[in-house]
Backbone as a chain_set.jsonl record, in Angstrom:
{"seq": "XXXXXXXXXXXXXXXXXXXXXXXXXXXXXXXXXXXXXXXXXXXXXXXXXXXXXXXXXXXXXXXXXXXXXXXXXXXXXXXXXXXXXXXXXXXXXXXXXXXXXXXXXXXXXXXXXXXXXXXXXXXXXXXXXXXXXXXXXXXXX", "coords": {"N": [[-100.125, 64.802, -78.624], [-101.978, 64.052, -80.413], [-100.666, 62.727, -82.644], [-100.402, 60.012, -81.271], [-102.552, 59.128, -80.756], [-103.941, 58.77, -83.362], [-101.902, 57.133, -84.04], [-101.535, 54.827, -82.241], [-104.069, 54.262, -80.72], [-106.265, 52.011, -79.785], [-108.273, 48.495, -80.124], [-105.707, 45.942, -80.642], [-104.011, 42.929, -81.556], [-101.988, 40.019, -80.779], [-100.153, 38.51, -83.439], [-98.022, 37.686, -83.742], [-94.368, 36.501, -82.303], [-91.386, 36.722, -81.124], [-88.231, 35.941, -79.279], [-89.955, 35.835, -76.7], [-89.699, 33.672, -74.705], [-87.228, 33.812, -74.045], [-87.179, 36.03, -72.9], [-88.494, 36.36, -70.807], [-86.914, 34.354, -69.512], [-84.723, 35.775, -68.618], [-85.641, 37.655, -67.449], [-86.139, 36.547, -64.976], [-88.684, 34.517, -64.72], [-90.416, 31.941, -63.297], [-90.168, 28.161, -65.272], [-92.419, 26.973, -65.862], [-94.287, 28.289, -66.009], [-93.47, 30.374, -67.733], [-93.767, 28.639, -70.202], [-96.469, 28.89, -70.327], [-97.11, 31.512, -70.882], [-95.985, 31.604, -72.852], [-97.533, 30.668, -74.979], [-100.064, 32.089, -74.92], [-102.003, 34.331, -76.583], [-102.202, 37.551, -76.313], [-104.212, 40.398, -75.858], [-103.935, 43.9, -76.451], [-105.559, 46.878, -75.131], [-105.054, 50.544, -76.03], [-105.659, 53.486, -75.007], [-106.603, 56.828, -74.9], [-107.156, 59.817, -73.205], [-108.011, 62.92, -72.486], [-104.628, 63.965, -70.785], [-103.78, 61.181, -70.2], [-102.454, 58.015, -70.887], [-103.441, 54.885, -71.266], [-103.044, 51.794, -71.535], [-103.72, 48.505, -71.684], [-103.574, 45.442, -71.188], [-104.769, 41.931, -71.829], [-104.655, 39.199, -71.039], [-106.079, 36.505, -70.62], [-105.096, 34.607, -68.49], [-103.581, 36.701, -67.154], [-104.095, 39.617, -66.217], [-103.219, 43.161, -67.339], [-103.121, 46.293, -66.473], [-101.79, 49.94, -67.281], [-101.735, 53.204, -66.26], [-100.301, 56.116, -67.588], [-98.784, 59.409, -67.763], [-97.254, 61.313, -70.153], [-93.897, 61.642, -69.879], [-93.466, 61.692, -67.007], [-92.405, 60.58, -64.292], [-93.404, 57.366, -62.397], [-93.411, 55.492, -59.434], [-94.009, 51.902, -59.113], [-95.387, 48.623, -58.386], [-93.653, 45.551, -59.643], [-93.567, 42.372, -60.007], [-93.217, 41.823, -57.204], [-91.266, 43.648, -56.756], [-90.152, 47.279, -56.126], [-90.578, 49.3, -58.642], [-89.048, 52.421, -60.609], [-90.779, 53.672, -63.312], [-90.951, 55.3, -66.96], [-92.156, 56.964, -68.944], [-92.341, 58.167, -72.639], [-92.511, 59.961, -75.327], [-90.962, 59.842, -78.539], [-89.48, 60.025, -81.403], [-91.093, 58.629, -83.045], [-92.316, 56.964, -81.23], [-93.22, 54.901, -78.329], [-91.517, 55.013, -75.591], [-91.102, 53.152, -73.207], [-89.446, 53.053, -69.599], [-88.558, 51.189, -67.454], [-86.599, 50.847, -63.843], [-85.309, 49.429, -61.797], [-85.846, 50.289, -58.53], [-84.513, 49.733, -56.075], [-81.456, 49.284, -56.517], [-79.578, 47.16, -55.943], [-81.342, 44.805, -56.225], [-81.95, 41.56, -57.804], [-83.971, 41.593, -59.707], [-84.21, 43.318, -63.217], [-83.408, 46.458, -65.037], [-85.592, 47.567, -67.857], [-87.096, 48.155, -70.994], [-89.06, 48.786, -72.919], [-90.536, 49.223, -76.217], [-93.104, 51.132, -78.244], [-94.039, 50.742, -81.301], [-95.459, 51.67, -84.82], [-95.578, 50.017, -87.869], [-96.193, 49.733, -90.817], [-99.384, 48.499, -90.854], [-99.332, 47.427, -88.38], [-98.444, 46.945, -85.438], [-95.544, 47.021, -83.413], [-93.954, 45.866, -80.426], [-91.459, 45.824, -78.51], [-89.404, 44.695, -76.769], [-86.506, 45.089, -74.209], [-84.112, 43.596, -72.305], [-81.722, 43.379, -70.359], [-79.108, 41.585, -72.475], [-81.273, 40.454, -74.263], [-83.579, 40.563, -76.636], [-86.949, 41.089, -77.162], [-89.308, 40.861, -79.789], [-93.121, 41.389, -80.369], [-95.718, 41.01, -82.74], [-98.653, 42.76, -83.276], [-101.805, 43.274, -84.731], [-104.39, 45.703, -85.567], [-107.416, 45.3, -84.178], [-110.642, 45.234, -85.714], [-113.563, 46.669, -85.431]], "CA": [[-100.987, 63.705, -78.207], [-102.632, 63.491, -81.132], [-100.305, 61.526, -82.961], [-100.56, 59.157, -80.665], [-103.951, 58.861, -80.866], [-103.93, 58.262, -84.665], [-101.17, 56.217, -84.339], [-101.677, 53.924, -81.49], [-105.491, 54.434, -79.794], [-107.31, 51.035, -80.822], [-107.746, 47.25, -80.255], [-104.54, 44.76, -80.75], [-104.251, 40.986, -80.958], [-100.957, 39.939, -81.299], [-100.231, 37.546, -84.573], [-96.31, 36.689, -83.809], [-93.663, 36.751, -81.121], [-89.97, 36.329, -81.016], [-88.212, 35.694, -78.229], [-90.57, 35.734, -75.465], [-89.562, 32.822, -73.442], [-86.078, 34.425, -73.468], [-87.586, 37.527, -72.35], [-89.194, 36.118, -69.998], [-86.19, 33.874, -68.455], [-83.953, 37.116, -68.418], [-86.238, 38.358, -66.091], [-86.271, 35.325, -63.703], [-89.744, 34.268, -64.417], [-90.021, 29.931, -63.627], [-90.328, 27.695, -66.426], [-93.742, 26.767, -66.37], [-95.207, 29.586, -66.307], [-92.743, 31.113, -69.168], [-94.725, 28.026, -71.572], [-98.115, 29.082, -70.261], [-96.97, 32.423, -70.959], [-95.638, 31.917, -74.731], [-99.231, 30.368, -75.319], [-101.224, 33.159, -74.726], [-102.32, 35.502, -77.863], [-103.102, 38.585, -75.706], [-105.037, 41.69, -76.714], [-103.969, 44.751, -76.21], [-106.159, 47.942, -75.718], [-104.832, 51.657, -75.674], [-106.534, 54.555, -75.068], [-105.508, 58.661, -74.397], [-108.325, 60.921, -72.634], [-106.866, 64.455, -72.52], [-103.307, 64.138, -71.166], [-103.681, 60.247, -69.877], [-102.542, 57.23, -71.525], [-104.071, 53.802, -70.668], [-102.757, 50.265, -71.943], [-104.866, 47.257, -71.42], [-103.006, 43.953, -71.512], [-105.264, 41.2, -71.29], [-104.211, 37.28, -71.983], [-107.221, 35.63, -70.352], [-104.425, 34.233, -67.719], [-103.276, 37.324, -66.023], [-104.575, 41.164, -67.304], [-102.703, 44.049, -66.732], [-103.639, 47.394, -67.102], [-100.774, 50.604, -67.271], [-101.908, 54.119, -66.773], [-99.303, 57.221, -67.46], [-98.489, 60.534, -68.325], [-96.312, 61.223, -70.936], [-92.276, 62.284, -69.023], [-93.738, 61.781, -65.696], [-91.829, 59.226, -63.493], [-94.107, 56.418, -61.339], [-93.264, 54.033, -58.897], [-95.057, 50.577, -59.46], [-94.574, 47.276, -58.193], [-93.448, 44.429, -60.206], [-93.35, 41.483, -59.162], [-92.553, 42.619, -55.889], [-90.358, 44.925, -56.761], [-90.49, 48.971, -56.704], [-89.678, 49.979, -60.298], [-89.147, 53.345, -61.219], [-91.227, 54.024, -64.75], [-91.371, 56.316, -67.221], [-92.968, 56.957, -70.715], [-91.487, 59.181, -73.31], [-92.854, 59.369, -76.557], [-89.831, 59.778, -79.335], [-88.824, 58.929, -82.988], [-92.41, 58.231, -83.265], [-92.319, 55.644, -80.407], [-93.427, 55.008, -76.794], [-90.822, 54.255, -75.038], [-91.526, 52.793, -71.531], [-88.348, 52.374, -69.333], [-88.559, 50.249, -65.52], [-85.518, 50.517, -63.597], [-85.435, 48.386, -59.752], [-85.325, 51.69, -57.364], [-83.529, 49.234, -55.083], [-80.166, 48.763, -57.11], [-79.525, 45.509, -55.234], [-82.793, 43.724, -56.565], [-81.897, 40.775, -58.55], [-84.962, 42.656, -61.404], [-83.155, 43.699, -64.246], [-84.333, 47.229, -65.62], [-86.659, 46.654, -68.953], [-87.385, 48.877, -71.484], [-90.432, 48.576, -73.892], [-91.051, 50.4, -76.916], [-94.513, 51.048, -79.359], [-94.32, 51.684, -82.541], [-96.113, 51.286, -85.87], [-94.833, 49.75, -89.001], [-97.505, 49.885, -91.71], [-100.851, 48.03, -90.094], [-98.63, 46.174, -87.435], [-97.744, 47.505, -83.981], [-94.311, 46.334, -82.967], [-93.839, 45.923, -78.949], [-90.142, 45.47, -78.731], [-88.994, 44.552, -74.953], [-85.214, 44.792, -73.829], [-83.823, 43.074, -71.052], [-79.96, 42.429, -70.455], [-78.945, 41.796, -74.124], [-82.556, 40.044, -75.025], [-84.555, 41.442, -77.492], [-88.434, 40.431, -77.784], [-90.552, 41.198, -80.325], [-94.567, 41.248, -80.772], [-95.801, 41.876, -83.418], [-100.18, 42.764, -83.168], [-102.668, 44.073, -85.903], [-105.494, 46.221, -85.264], [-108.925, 44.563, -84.174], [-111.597, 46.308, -86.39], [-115.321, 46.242, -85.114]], "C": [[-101.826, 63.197, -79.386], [-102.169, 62.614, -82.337], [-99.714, 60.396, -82.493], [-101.617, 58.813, -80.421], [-104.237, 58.119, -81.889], [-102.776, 57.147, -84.758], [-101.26, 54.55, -83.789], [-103.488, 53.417, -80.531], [-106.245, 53.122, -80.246], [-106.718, 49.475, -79.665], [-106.461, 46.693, -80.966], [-104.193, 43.724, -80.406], [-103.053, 41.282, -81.673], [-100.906, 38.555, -82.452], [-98.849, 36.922, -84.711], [-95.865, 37.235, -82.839], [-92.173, 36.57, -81.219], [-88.8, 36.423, -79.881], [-88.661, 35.941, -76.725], [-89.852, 35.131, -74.361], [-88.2, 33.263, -73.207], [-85.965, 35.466, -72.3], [-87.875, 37.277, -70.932], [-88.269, 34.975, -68.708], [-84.821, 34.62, -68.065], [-84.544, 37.035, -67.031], [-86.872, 37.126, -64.857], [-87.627, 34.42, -63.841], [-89.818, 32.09, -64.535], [-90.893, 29.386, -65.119], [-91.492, 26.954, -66.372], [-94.759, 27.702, -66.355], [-94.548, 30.462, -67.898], [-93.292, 30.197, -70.291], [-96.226, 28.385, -71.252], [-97.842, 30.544, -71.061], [-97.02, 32.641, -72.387], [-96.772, 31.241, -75.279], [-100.135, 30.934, -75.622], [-100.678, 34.164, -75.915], [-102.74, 36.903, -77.078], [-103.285, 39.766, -76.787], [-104.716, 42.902, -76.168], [-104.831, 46.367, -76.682], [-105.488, 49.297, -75.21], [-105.583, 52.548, -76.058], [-105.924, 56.016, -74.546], [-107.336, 59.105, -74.254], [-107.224, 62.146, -71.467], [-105.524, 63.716, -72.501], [-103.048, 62.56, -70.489], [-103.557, 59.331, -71.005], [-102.772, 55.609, -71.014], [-103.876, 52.356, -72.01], [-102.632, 49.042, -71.121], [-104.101, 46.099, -71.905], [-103.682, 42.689, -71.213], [-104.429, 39.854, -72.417], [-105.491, 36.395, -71.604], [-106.493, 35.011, -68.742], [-104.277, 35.405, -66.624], [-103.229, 38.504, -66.568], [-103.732, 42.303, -66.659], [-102.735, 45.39, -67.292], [-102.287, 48.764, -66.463], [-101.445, 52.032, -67.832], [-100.82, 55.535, -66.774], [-99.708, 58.071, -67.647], [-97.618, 60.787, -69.091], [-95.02, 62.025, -70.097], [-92.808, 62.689, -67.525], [-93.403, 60.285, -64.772], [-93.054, 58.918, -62.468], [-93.288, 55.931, -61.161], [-94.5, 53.34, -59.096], [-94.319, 49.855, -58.94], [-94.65, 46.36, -59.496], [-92.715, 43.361, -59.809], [-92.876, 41.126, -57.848], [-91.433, 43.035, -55.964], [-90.452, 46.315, -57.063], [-89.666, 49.2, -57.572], [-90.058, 51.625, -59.943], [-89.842, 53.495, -62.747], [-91.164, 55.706, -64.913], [-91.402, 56.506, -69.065], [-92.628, 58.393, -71.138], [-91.839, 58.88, -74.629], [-91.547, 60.541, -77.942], [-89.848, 59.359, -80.647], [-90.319, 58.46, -83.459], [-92.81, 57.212, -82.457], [-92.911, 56.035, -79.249], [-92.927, 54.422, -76.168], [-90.924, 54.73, -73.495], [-90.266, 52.167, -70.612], [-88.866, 52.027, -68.083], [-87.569, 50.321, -65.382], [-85.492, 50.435, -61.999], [-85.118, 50.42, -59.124], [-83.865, 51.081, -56.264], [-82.227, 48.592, -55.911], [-79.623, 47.37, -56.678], [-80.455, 44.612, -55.468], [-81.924, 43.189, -57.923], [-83.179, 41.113, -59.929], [-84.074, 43.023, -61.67], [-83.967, 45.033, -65.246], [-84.459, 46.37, -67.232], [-87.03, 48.346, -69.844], [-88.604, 48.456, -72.863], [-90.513, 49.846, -74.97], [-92.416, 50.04, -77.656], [-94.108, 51.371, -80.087], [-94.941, 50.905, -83.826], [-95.536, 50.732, -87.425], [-96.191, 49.402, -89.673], [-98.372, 49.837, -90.927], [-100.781, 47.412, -88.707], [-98.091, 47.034, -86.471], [-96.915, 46.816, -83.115], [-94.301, 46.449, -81.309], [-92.45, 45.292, -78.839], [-89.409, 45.696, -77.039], [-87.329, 44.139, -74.93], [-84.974, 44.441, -72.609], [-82.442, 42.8, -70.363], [-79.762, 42.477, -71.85], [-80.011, 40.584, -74.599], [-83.311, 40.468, -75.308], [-86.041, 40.738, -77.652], [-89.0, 41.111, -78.632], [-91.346, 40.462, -80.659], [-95.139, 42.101, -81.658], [-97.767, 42.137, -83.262], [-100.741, 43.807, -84.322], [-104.24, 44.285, -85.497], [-106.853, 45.182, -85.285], [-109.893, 45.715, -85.108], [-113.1, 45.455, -85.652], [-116.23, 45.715, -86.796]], "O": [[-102.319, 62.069, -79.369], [-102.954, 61.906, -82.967], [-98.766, 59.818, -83.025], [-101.63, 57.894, -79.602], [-104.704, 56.991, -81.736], [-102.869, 56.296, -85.643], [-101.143, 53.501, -84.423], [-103.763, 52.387, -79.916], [-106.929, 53.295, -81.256], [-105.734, 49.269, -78.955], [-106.28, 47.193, -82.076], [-104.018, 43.388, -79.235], [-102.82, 42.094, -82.568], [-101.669, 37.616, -82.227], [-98.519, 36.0, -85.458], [-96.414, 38.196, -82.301], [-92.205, 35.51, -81.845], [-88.575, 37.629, -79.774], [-87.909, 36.184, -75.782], [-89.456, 35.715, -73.352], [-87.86, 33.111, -72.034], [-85.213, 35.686, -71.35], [-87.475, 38.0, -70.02], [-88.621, 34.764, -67.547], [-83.977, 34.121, -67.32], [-84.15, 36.575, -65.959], [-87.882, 37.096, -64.153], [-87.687, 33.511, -63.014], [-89.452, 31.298, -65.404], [-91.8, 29.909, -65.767], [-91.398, 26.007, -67.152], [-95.932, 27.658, -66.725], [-95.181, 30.969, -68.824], [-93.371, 30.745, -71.391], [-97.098, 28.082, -72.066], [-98.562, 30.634, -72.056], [-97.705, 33.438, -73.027], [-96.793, 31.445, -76.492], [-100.998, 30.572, -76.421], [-99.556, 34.611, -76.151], [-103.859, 37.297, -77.407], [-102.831, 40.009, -77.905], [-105.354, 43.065, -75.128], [-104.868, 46.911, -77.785], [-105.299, 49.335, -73.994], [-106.149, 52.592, -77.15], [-104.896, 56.151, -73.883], [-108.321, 58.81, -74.931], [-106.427, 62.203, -70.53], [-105.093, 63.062, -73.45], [-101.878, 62.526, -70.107], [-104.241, 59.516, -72.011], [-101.942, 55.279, -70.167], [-104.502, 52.159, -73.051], [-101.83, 48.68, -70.26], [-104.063, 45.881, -73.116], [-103.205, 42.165, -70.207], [-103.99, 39.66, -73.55], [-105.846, 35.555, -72.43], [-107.289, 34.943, -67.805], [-104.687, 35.268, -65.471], [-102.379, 38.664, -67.444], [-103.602, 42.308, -65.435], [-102.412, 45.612, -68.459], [-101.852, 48.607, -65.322], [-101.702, 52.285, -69.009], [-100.608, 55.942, -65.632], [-100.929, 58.124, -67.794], [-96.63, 60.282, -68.558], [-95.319, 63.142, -69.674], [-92.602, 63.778, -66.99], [-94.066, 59.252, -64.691], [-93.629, 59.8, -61.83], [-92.384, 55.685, -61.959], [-95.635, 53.802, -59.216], [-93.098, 49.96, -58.825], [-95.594, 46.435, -60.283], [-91.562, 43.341, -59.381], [-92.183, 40.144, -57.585], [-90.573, 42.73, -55.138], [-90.814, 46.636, -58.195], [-88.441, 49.304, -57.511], [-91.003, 52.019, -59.26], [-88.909, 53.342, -63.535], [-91.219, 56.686, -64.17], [-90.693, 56.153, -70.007], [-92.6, 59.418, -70.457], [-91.589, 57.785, -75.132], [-91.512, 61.77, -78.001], [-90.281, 58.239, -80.92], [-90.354, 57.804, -84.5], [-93.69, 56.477, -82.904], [-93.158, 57.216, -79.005], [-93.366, 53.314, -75.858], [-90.884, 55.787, -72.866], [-89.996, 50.974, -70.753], [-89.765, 52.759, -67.669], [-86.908, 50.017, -66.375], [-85.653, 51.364, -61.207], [-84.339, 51.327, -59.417], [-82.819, 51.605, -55.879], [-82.076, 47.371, -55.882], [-79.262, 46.598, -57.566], [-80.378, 43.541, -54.866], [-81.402, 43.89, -58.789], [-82.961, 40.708, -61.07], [-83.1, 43.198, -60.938], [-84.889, 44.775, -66.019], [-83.941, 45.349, -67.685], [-87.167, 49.425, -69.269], [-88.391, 47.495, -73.602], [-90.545, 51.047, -74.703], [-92.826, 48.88, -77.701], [-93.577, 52.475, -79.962], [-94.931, 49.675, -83.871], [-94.917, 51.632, -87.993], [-97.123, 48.858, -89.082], [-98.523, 50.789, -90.161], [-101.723, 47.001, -88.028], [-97.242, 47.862, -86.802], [-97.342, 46.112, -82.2], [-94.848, 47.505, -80.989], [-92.394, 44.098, -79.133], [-89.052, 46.716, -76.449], [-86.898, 43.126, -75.481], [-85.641, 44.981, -71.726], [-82.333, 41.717, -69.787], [-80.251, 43.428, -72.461], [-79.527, 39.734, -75.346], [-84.072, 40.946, -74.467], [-86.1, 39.747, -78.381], [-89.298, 42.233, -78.224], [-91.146, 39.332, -81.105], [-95.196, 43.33, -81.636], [-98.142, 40.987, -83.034], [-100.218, 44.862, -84.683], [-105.068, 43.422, -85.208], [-107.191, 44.463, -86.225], [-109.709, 46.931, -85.054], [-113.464, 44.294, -85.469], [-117.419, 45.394, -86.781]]}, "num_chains": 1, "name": "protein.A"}
């Protein structure tokens, strides 16, 4: 846990994006909301207290907050759908997989990873064969 603390624990504004709105019409979402969507600079905050990990997604539009355990499966809804999650930290990463419980749901599992490249914290979202990346750099007080 603790290099995940040092690695990831802090403010994050994102400073680039690459295919979002793909990402984002993979996963069914309508097309005016997918340009409000690729608009927004959000901030992400993570935090670990003992064996909890807590990531803070705010855009100003629509905030979403994600608390785990590290190799401990949740259900969650998304978007009205029951996902299966589950966080696995790897390779130096945090990889976050969703996959529909209900195999018949038009949702398409999703996999998310974290990881650090120098000062820059990559957020790299799979979907079907669409790749997003965000890239965000530490907020300093």
């Amino acid at each position: 846990m603790e290099d995940i603390k040092e690695k990831f624990v802090g403010t994050w504004k994102m400073v680039r994006s690459e295919n979002f709105e793909e990402f984002l019409a993979e996963v069914g979402v309508n097309f005016f909301i997918r340009k409000m969507a690729a608009l927004a600079k959000p901030t992400t905050v993570i935090s670990v207290e003992d064996e909890t990990i807590t990531i803070e997604q705010k855009t100003g539009i629509r905030d979403k907050v994600d608390t785990f355990k590290l190799n401990e499966k949740i259900e969650k809804e998304m978007e009205g759908t029951k996902m299966e999650c589950m966080v696995v930290y790897e390779d130096g990463k945090l990889k976050y997989t969703n996959t529909p419980i209900d195999q018949e749901s038009a949702v398409k599992p999703q996999t998310v990873y974290r990881e650090r490249f120098g000062e820059e914290l990559l957020v790299q979202i799979e979907c079907g064969k669409v790749v997003c990346k965000r890239y965000f750099e530490r907020v300093t007080a």
